[in-house]
XYZ file of C-alpha atoms in Angstrom:
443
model
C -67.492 -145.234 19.755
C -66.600 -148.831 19.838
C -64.141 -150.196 17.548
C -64.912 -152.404 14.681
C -61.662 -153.497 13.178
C -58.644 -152.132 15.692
C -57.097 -153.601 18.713
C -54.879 -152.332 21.376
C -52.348 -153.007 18.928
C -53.387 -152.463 15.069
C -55.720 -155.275 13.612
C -55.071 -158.944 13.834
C -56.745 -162.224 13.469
C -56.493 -165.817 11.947
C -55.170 -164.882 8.191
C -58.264 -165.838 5.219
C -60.639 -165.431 8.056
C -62.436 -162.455 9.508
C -61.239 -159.326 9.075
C -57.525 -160.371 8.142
C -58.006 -161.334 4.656
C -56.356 -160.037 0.918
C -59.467 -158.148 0.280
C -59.089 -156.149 3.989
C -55.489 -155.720 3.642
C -56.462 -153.561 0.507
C -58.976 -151.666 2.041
C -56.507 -150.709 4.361
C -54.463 -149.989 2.053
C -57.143 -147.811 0.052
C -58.004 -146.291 3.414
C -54.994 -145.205 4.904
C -53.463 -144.344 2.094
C -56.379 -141.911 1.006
C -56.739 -140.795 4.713
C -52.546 -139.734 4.698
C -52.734 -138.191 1.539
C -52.027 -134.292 2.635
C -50.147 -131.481 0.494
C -49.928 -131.661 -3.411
C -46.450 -133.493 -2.567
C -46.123 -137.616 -4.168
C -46.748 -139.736 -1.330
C -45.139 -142.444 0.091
C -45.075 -145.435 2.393
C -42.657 -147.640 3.426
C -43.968 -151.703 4.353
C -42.243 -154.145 6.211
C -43.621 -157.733 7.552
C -42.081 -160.718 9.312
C -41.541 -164.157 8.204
C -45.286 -165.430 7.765
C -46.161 -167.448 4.938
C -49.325 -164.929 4.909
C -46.887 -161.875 4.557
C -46.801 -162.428 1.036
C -50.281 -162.195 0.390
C -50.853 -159.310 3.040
C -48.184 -157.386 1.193
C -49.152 -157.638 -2.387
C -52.533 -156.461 -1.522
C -51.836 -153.298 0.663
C -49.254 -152.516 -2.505
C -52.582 -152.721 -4.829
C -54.659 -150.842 -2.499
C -51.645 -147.976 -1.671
C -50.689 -147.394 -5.187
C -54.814 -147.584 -6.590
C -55.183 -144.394 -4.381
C -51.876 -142.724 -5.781
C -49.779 -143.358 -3.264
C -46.160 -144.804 -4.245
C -44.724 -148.098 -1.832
C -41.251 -148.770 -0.737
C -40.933 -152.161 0.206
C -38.547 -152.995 2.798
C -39.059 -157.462 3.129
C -38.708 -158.613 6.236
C -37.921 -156.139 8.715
C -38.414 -156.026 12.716
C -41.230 -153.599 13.446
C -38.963 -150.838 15.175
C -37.189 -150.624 11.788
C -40.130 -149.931 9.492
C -41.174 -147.097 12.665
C -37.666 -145.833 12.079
C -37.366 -145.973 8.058
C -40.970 -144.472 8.135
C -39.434 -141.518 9.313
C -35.474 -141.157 7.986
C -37.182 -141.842 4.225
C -39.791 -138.739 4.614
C -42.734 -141.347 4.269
C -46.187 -140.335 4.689
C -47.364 -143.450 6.353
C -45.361 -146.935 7.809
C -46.618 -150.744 7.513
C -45.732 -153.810 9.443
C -47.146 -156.669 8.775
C -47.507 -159.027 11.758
C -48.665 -160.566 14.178
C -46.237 -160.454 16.951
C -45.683 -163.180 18.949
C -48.430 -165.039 17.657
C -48.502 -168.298 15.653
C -47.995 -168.168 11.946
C -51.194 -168.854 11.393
C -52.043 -165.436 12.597
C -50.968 -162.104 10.777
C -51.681 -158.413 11.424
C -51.612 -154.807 10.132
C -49.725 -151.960 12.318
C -49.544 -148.614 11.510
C -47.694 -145.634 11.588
C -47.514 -142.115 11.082
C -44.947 -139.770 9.099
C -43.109 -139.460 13.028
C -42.614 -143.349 13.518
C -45.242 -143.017 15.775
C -47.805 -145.848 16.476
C -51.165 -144.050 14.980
C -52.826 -141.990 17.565
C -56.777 -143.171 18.247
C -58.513 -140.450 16.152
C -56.032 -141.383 13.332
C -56.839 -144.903 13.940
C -60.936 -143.981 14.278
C -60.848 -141.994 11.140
C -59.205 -144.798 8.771
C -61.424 -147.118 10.500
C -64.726 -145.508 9.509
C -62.759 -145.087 5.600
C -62.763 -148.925 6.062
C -66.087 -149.198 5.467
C -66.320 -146.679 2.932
C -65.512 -147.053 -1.244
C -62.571 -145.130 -1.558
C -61.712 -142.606 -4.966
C -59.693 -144.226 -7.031
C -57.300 -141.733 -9.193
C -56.729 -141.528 -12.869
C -54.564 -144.393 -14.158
C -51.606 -141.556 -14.935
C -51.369 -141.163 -10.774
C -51.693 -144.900 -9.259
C -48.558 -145.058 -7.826
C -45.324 -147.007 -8.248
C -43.784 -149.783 -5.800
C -40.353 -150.790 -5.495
C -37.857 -152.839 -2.692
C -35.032 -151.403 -1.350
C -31.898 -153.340 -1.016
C -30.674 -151.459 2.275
C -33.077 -151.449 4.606
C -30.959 -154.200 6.743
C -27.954 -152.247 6.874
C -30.034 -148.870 7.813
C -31.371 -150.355 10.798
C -27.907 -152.255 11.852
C -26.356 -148.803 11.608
C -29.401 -147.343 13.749
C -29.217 -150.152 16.039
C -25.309 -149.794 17.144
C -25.630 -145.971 17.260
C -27.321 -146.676 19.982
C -24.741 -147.420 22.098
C -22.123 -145.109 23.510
C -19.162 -144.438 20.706
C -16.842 -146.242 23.222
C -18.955 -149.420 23.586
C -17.821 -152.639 22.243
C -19.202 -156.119 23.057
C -15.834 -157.861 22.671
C -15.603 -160.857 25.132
C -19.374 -161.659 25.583
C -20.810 -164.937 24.136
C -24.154 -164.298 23.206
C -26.655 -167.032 22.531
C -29.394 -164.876 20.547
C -32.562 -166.394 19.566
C -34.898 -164.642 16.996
C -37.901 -166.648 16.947
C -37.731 -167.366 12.934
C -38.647 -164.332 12.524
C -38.064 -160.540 11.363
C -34.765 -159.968 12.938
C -33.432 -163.270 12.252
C -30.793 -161.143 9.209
C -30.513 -158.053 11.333
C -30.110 -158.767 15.124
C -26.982 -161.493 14.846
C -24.931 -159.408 12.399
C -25.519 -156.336 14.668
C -24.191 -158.114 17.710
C -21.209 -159.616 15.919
C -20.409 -155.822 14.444
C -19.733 -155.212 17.973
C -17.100 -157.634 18.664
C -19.032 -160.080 20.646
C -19.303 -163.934 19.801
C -22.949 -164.798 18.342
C -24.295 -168.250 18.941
C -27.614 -167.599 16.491
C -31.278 -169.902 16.995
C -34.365 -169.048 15.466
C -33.241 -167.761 12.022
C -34.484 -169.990 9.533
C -37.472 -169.293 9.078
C -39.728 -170.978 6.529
C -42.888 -169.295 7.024
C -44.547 -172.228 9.558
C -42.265 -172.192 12.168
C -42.343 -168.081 13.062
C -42.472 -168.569 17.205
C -42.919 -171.940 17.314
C -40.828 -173.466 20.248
C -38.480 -170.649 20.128
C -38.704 -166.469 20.865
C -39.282 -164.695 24.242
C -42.625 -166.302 24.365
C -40.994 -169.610 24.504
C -37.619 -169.396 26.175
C -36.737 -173.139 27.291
C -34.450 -173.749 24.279
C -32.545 -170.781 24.492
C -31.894 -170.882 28.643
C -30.738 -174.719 27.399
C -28.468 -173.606 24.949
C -26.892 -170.881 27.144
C -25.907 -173.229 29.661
C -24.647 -175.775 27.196
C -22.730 -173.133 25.253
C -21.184 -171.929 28.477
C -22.379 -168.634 27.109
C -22.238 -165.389 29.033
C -26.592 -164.178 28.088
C -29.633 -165.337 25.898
C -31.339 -162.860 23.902
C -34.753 -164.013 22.996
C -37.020 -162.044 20.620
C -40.360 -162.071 19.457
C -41.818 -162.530 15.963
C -41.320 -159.134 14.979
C -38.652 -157.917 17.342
C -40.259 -155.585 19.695
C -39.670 -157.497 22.455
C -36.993 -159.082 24.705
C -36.897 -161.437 27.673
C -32.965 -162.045 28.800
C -31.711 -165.439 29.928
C -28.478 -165.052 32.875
C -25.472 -167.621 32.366
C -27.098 -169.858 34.916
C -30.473 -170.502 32.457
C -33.021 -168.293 34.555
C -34.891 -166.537 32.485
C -35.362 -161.944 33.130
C -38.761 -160.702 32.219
C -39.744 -156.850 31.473
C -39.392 -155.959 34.877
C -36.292 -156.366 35.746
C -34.990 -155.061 32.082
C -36.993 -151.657 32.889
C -35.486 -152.188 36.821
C -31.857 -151.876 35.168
C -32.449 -149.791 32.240
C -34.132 -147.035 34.787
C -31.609 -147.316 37.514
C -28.234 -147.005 35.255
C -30.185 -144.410 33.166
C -31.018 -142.569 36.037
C -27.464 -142.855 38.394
C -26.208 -141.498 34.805
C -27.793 -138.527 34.377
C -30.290 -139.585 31.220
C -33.594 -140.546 32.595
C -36.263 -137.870 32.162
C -39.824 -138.052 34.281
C -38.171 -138.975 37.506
C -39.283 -142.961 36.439
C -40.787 -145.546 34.465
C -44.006 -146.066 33.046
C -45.021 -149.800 32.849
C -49.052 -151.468 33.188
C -51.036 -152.734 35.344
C -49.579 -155.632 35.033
C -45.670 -154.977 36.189
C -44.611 -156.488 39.952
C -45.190 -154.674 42.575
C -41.512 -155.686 43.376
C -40.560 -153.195 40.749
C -42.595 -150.555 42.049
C -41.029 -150.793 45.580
C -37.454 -151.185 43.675
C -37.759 -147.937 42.210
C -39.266 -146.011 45.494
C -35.897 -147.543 47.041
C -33.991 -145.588 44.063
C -35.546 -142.405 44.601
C -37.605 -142.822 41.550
C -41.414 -143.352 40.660
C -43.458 -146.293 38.910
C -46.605 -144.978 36.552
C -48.794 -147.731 35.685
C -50.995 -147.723 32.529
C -53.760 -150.197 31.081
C -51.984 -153.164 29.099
C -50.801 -152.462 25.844
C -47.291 -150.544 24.527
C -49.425 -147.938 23.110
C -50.851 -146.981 26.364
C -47.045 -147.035 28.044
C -45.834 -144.771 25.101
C -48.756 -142.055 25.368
C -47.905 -141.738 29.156
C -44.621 -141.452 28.261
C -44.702 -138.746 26.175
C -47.097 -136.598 28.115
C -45.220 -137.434 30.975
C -41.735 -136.848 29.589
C -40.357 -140.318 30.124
C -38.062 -141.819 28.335
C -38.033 -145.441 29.775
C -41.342 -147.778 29.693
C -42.068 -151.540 28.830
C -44.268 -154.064 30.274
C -43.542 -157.090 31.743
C -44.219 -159.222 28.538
C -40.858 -157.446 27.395
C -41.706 -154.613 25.208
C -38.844 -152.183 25.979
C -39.648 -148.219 24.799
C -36.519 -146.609 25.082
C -37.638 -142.712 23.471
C -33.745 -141.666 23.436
C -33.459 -144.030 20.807
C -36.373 -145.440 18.756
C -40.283 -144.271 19.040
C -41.499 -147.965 19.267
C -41.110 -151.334 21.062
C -37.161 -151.983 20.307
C -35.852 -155.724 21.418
C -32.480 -154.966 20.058
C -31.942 -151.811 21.186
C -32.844 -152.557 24.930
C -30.552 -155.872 24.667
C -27.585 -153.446 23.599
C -28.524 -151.423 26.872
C -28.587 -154.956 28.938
C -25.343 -156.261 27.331
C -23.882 -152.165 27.869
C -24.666 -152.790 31.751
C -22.896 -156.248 31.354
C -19.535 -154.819 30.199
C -19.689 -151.732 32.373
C -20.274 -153.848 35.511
C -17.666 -156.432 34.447
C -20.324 -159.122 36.518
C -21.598 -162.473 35.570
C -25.340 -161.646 34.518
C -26.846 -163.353 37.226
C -25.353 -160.807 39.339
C -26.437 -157.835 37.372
C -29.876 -158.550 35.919
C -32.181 -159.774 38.671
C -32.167 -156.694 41.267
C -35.139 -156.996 43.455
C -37.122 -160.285 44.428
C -40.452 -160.362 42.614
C -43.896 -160.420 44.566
C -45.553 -164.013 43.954
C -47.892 -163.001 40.901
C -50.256 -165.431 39.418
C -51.951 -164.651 36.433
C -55.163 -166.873 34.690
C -57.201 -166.981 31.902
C -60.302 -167.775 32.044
C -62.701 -168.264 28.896
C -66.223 -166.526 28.906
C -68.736 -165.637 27.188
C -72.017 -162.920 27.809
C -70.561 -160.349 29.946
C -69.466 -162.019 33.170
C -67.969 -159.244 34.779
C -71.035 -157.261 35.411
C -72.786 -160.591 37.388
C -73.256 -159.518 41.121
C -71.931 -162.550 42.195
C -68.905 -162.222 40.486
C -68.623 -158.614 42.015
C -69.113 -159.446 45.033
C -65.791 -162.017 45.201
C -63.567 -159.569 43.363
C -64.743 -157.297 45.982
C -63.616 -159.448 48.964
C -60.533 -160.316 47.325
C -59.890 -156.635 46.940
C -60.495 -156.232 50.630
C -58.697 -159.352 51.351
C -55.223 -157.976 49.505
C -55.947 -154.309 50.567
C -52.509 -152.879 51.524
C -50.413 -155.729 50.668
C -50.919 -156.490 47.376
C -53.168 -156.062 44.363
C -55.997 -157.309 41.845
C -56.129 -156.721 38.291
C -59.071 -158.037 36.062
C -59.353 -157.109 32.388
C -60.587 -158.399 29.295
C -57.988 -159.693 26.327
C -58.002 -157.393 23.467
C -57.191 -160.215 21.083
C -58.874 -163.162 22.045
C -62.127 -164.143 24.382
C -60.949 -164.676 27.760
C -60.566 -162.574 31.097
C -57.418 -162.596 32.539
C -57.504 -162.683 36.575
C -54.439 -161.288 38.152
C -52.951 -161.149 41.945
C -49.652 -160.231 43.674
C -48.832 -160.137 47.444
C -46.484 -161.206 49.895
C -48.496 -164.782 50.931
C -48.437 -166.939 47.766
C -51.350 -169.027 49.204
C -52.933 -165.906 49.618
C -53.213 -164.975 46.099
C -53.421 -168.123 44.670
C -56.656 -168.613 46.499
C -57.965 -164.759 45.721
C -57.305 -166.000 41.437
C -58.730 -169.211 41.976
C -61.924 -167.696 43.509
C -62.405 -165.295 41.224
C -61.674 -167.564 38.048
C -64.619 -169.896 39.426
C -67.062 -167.220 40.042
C -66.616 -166.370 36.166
C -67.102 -169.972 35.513
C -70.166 -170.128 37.376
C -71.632 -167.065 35.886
């Protein structure tokens, strides 16, 4: 069954357009919050959002459609997404919120979900509410709508969360961080958390006005940052997304440290220490094959999934991992959060930094990547099934056979195809993307 309103990751779209709209954020609201109503217990969920404009909107109605069903709201403001997984679960909550969308533009918003285990919804969960979204919900008696209410100490819950995830013994004294938030949800959390720790915070991207949520700044736009670090003399740049669920590092020399190489370092140290569980990583398809040979060279194993952080955490968990990401920089450490956690994998990054007493140049980029070249290519009708279009992904699969590899995939969120390629002969793969990227065109 296809789906109608879901993505790889929640629902999302251009806000007062489609399906992300006041009147859909209450039926969500209405849906979900009839669908987790279980036990004769008063119910409760907890909603967070970033720093969109939108977010006030989005927010007001999932609070009409929550409490019309009976269901009381806690409303934490603007909160990184791995806090309102973790708050879901600490407060008891039936059901967790964030509102955003990412490391999109502000125009954009979206709705994620999650369980009572700060768990990203499982499918059927997702399926069921889906089909509710379509459906007029029961309103209860106007004794049982429920109550909201905001909570002044969400921050300093997730701060406190955040640190503990270091060892006791771990201080960041020394280390000048330049840490970049993207105007967005951790712009009050992630600074303060890094100064706690002794280190010196240089702080970009927190002032958000609503507009300017990734815009020029964030891990999906890193050249301010790796200019700052250099003229700060700093030691690392921490970029983060719009909602804090990703990281991409920047070294003291500018250069910029994707996914890969986090989840290179992060498995390695775990592993040489004792902590990591599976025997490897799980990244996606889309992860350099420069990491997968890194790890065989550690002793350790590289499971790939399709793209998405929801696909990397179901692998991990019925694999028994306990480190995953993708390249993008979603970081899923399961010792300590159960979602995409930027901060938390910087602390593990800046932990490595201190233990190795190196410059970060010499610590964070441990194996060379495979040239990788990655378009997107607009389309429309269904390309992909074309026989032409088979027929020169074929040869370029036969052309890369054993020393590199093809990926080709659809975008969840928007209509293009994205042609990937990797292998040791850049002019290799740059003519396998290019041929394949025409032969859509011409389709």
């Amino acid at each position: 069954m296809g789906r109608k309103y879901f993505g790889t990751d929640g629902i999302r779209g251009r806000t007062n357009q489609g399906n992300m709209t006041a009147s859909m954020a209450m039926k969500v609201g209405q849906a979900a919050g009839t669908y987790f109503l279980r036990g004769d217990h008063k119910h409760r969920v907890v909603i967070g959002k970033d720093t969109r404009l939108s977010g006030y909107m989005m927010e007001s109605a999932m609070v009409a459609g929550f409490t019309s069903v009976g269901m009381d709201v806690v409303l934490l403001g603007p909160m990184p997404t791995p806090a309102v997984a973790l708050l879901a679960r600490s407060m008891r909550a039936d059901l967790g919120v964030m509102i955003s969308a990412s490391h999109n533009p502000f125009e954009d918003n979206g709705i994620k979900l999650f369980g009572p285990d700060g768990f990203k919804l499982s499918d059927e969960d997702e399926m069921a509410v889906e089909v509710m979204l379509d459906q007029e919900q029961l309103l209860v008696p106007s004794k049982d709508i429920g109550r909201a209410r905001r909570i002044d100490d969400a921050r300093g819950r997730y701060i406190h969360a955040v640190k503990n995830s270091l060892a006791n013994e771990t201080r960041l004294d020394g280390l000048k961080i330049v840490v970049d938030c993207a105007n967005g949800a951790a712009y009050d959390v992630t600074p303060p958390a890094l100064w706690e720790l002794g280190a010196e915070v240089i702080a970009m991207g927190v002032e958000p006005n609503g507009l300017n949520i990734n815009d020029g700044v964030g891990s999906t736009d890193t050249k301010a940052l790796q200019e700052r670090v250099v003229a700060e003399g700093a030691d690392i740049g921490i970029a983060l997304d719009g909602d804090a669920d990703r990281l991409i590092v920047v070294d003291e020399k500018g250069r910029t440290v994707d996914g890969d190489q986090i989840m290179a370092l992060i498995g390695r140290d775990w592993n040489r220490a004792g902590r990591l569980t599976g025997g490897g990583v799980v990244a996606t398809v889309m992860s350099n094959l420069g990491l997968e040979r890194f790890l065989e060279g550690e002793g350790l194993t590289l499971v790939r999934t399709a793209v998405g952080d929801r696909y990397v955490l179901e692998a991990m968990r019925s694999g028994g991992y306990n480190v995953g990401g993708e390249q993008s920089g979603h970081m899923i450490l399961l010792d300590h959060a159960t979602t995409g956690d930027g901060t938390v994998a910087a602390l593990q990054v800046l932990s490595a930094l201190i233990q190795s007493g190196k410059r970060a140049s010499e610590v964070l980029h441990l194996f060379d990547p495979v040239p990788q070249l990655l378009k997107n290519v607009r389309f429309s009708g269904n390309p992909l099934e074309n026989p032409a279009v088979k027929d020169v992904i074929a040869q370029a699969e036969g052309q890369l056979a054993g020393k590199g590899r093809i990926v080709i995939r659809k975008s969840g969120t928007e209509p293009v195809i994205r042609v990937m390629a990797e292998g040791d002969d850049e002019g290799e793969v740059q003519q396998v993307v290019d041929a394949i990227c025409d032969a859509v065109v011409g389709a």
